[in-house]
Short mmCIF file of C-alpha atoms in Angstrom, two decimals:
data_model
loop_
_atom_site.label_atom_id
_atom_site.label_comp_id
_atom_site.label_asym_id
_atom_site.label_seq_id
_atom_site.Cartn_x
_atom_site.Cartn_y
_atom_site.Cartn_z
CA UNK A 9 0.00 0.00 0.00
CA UNK A 10 1.47 3.38 -0.95
CA UNK A 11 1.59 5.91 1.87
CA UNK A 12 0.66 9.56 1.24
CA UNK A 13 2.38 11.90 3.71
CA UNK A 14 3.37 15.55 3.38
CA UNK A 15 2.04 15.73 -0.20
CA UNK A 16 4.19 12.83 -1.42
CA UNK A 17 4.23 9.07 -1.59
CA UNK A 18 6.71 7.89 1.05
CA UNK A 19 7.96 4.47 2.20
CA UNK A 20 5.95 2.89 4.99
CA UNK A 21 8.08 2.08 8.03
CA UNK A 22 5.29 0.01 9.62
CA UNK A 23 4.13 -3.51 8.83
CA UNK A 24 0.41 -4.10 9.31
CA UNK A 25 -0.23 -7.57 10.68
CA UNK A 26 -2.96 -9.73 9.24
CA UNK A 27 -5.39 -11.49 11.55
CA UNK A 28 -3.41 -14.75 11.64
CA UNK A 29 0.15 -13.41 11.33
CA UNK A 30 2.48 -13.87 14.31
CA UNK A 31 3.81 -10.78 16.06
CA UNK A 32 7.44 -10.37 14.93
CA UNK A 33 10.21 -9.70 17.41
CA UNK A 34 11.51 -6.63 15.55
CA UNK A 35 10.28 -3.76 13.44
CA UNK A 36 7.44 -1.26 13.64
CA UNK A 37 4.09 -3.00 13.52
CA UNK A 38 0.41 -2.18 13.35
CA UNK A 39 -1.85 -4.65 15.13
CA UNK A 40 -5.63 -4.91 15.09
CA UNK A 41 -7.29 -3.69 18.28
CA UNK A 42 -8.37 -7.24 19.12
CA UNK A 43 -4.71 -8.39 19.07
CA UNK A 44 -3.17 -5.55 21.07
CA UNK A 45 -2.60 -7.82 24.07
CA UNK A 46 -0.26 -9.97 21.91
CA UNK A 47 1.97 -6.95 21.30
CA UNK A 48 1.92 -5.84 24.95
CA UNK A 49 5.45 -7.07 25.63
CA UNK A 50 6.69 -4.88 22.77
CA UNK A 51 4.79 -1.91 24.18
CA UNK A 52 6.59 -2.25 27.51
CA UNK A 53 10.09 -2.37 26.01
CA UNK A 54 9.55 0.74 23.90
CA UNK A 55 12.33 -0.26 21.51
CA UNK A 56 10.04 -0.58 18.49
CA UNK A 57 6.90 1.37 17.64
CA UNK A 58 3.53 -0.32 17.86
CA UNK A 59 0.54 1.01 16.00
CA UNK A 60 -3.10 0.17 16.46
CA UNK A 61 -5.54 -0.52 13.60
CA UNK A 62 -9.18 0.15 14.44
CA UNK A 63 -12.43 -0.16 12.52
CA UNK A 64 -14.43 2.93 11.66
CA UNK A 65 -17.03 1.86 14.21
CA UNK A 66 -14.74 2.20 17.24
CA UNK A 67 -15.72 4.60 20.02
CA UNK A 68 -12.80 7.06 20.28
CA UNK A 69 -13.10 7.26 24.08
CA UNK A 70 -12.21 3.56 24.34
CA UNK A 71 -8.78 4.25 22.79
CA UNK A 72 -7.72 6.89 25.32
CA UNK A 73 -5.94 4.37 27.63
CA UNK A 74 -3.58 3.50 24.76
CA UNK A 75 -2.55 7.08 23.85
CA UNK A 76 0.75 6.91 25.76
CA UNK A 77 1.72 3.44 24.57
CA UNK A 78 0.97 3.38 20.83
CA UNK A 79 2.82 5.55 18.32
CA UNK A 80 0.19 5.34 15.58
CA UNK A 81 -3.54 4.79 15.23
CA UNK A 82 -4.73 3.58 11.85
CA UNK A 83 -8.43 4.04 11.11
CA UNK A 84 -10.07 1.80 8.51
CA UNK A 85 -12.00 3.37 5.66
CA UNK A 86 -13.92 0.54 3.96
CA UNK A 87 -15.06 2.91 1.18
CA UNK A 88 -14.33 6.49 0.18
CA UNK A 89 -18.01 7.31 0.73
CA UNK A 90 -17.91 6.24 4.41
CA UNK A 91 -16.84 9.32 6.37
CA UNK A 92 -17.01 7.95 9.92
CA UNK A 93 -13.20 7.77 10.06
CA UNK A 94 -12.99 11.57 9.70
CA UNK A 95 -15.14 12.02 12.80
CA UNK A 96 -13.07 9.49 14.74
CA UNK A 97 -9.83 11.27 13.82
CA UNK A 98 -11.19 14.64 14.88
CA UNK A 99 -12.39 13.20 18.18
CA UNK A 100 -9.05 11.44 18.87
CA UNK A 101 -7.19 14.73 18.40
CA UNK A 102 -9.63 16.52 20.71
CA UNK A 103 -9.12 13.78 23.31
CA UNK A 104 -5.39 14.48 23.22
CA UNK A 105 -3.83 11.89 20.91
CA UNK A 106 -0.56 13.37 19.61
CA UNK A 107 0.82 10.38 17.73
CA UNK A 108 0.46 9.59 14.05
CA UNK A 109 -3.07 9.24 12.70
CA UNK A 110 -3.36 7.17 9.55
CA UNK A 111 -6.37 6.78 7.29
CA UNK A 112 -6.25 3.34 5.72
CA UNK A 113 -8.38 2.59 2.70
CA UNK A 114 -9.67 3.84 -0.62
CA UNK A 115 -9.81 7.58 -0.01
CA UNK A 116 -9.68 9.77 -3.10
CA UNK A 117 -7.47 12.77 -3.76
CA UNK A 118 -10.41 15.15 -3.30
CA UNK A 119 -10.60 14.05 0.35
CA UNK A 120 -6.94 14.72 1.11
CA UNK A 121 -7.29 18.31 2.36
CA UNK A 122 -10.28 17.34 4.49
CA UNK A 123 -8.40 14.38 5.99
CA UNK A 124 -5.54 16.68 6.98
CA UNK A 125 -8.00 19.19 8.47
CA UNK A 126 -9.52 16.40 10.58
CA UNK A 127 -6.15 15.52 12.06
CA UNK A 128 -4.79 12.75 9.85
CA UNK A 129 -1.05 12.74 9.21
CA UNK A 130 -1.02 10.17 6.43
CA UNK A 131 -3.15 7.99 4.18
CA UNK A 132 -2.40 4.36 3.28
CA UNK A 133 -3.90 3.73 -0.14
CA UNK A 134 -4.68 0.48 -1.95
CA UNK A 135 -2.30 -0.08 -4.89
CA UNK A 136 -4.96 0.15 -7.64
CA UNK A 137 -6.16 3.52 -6.35
CA UNK A 138 -2.63 4.93 -6.12
CA UNK A 139 -2.03 3.91 -9.74
CA UNK A 140 -5.29 5.54 -10.84
CA UNK A 141 -4.59 8.78 -8.95
CA UNK A 142 -0.92 9.74 -9.31
CA UNK A 143 0.94 12.08 -6.98
CA UNK A 144 0.14 15.15 -9.11
CA UNK A 145 -3.60 14.73 -8.39
CA UNK A 146 -2.98 14.48 -4.64
CA UNK A 147 -0.75 17.55 -4.62
CA UNK A 148 -3.30 19.55 -6.61
CA UNK A 149 -6.10 18.47 -4.27
CA UNK A 150 -4.05 19.38 -1.20
CA UNK A 151 -3.85 22.99 -2.30
CA UNK A 152 -7.32 23.28 -3.78
CA UNK A 153 -8.90 24.49 -0.54
CA UNK A 154 -6.91 27.35 0.89
CA UNK A 155 -9.63 28.96 3.02
CA UNK A 156 -12.07 27.41 5.48
CA UNK A 157 -14.84 28.44 7.82
CA UNK A 158 -13.72 25.94 10.48
CA UNK A 159 -10.32 25.68 12.12
CA UNK A 160 -8.44 22.52 11.23
CA UNK A 161 -5.25 20.92 12.38
CA UNK A 162 -3.33 21.97 9.29
CA UNK A 163 -5.23 25.24 8.76
CA UNK A 164 -5.41 27.14 12.05
CA UNK A 165 -6.79 30.41 10.62
CA UNK A 166 -10.34 30.66 9.28
CA UNK A 167 -11.77 33.11 6.79
CA UNK A 168 -13.12 35.11 9.73
CA UNK A 169 -9.71 35.12 11.46
CA UNK A 170 -8.06 36.47 8.32
CA UNK A 171 -10.72 39.12 7.90
CA UNK A 172 -10.31 40.26 11.51
CA UNK A 173 -6.53 40.44 11.08
CA UNK A 174 -6.89 42.53 7.92
CA UNK A 175 -8.95 45.16 9.76
CA UNK A 176 -6.98 45.12 13.02
#
């Protein structure tokens, strides 16, 4: 899966475990929420980063106990038309999660700026989608929305803030 971060496709330093894959002794991993207890020994050592993959139906409040132990939370997007992951990301940031937030699934380039505004740091895309939407489309979409009515994590000033500053 290609990883979109900072307006470019970058190498992924994490390995996402499948449901039946054994937890490796080394390397950065992403484990499903149901298998977090298997990676608990790795969490205690702190030598390698452990990420958590959650479905888009998870209650963000239930993840708060893991904020200090996981380096990344990956939120599943089963379809680009299912926006529940955006709400979860926004809520996790408001609850105080400061680690990496990853959207994982078939998001489209038009959703990139919104994903960043909701608090996502990166997007893991399926290979066919990354081939269909090259980097130029993602970069264009990232800059397509320069003004907003709401404050976001990557756009702190709103249209109203800019207007106030112009007349101050």
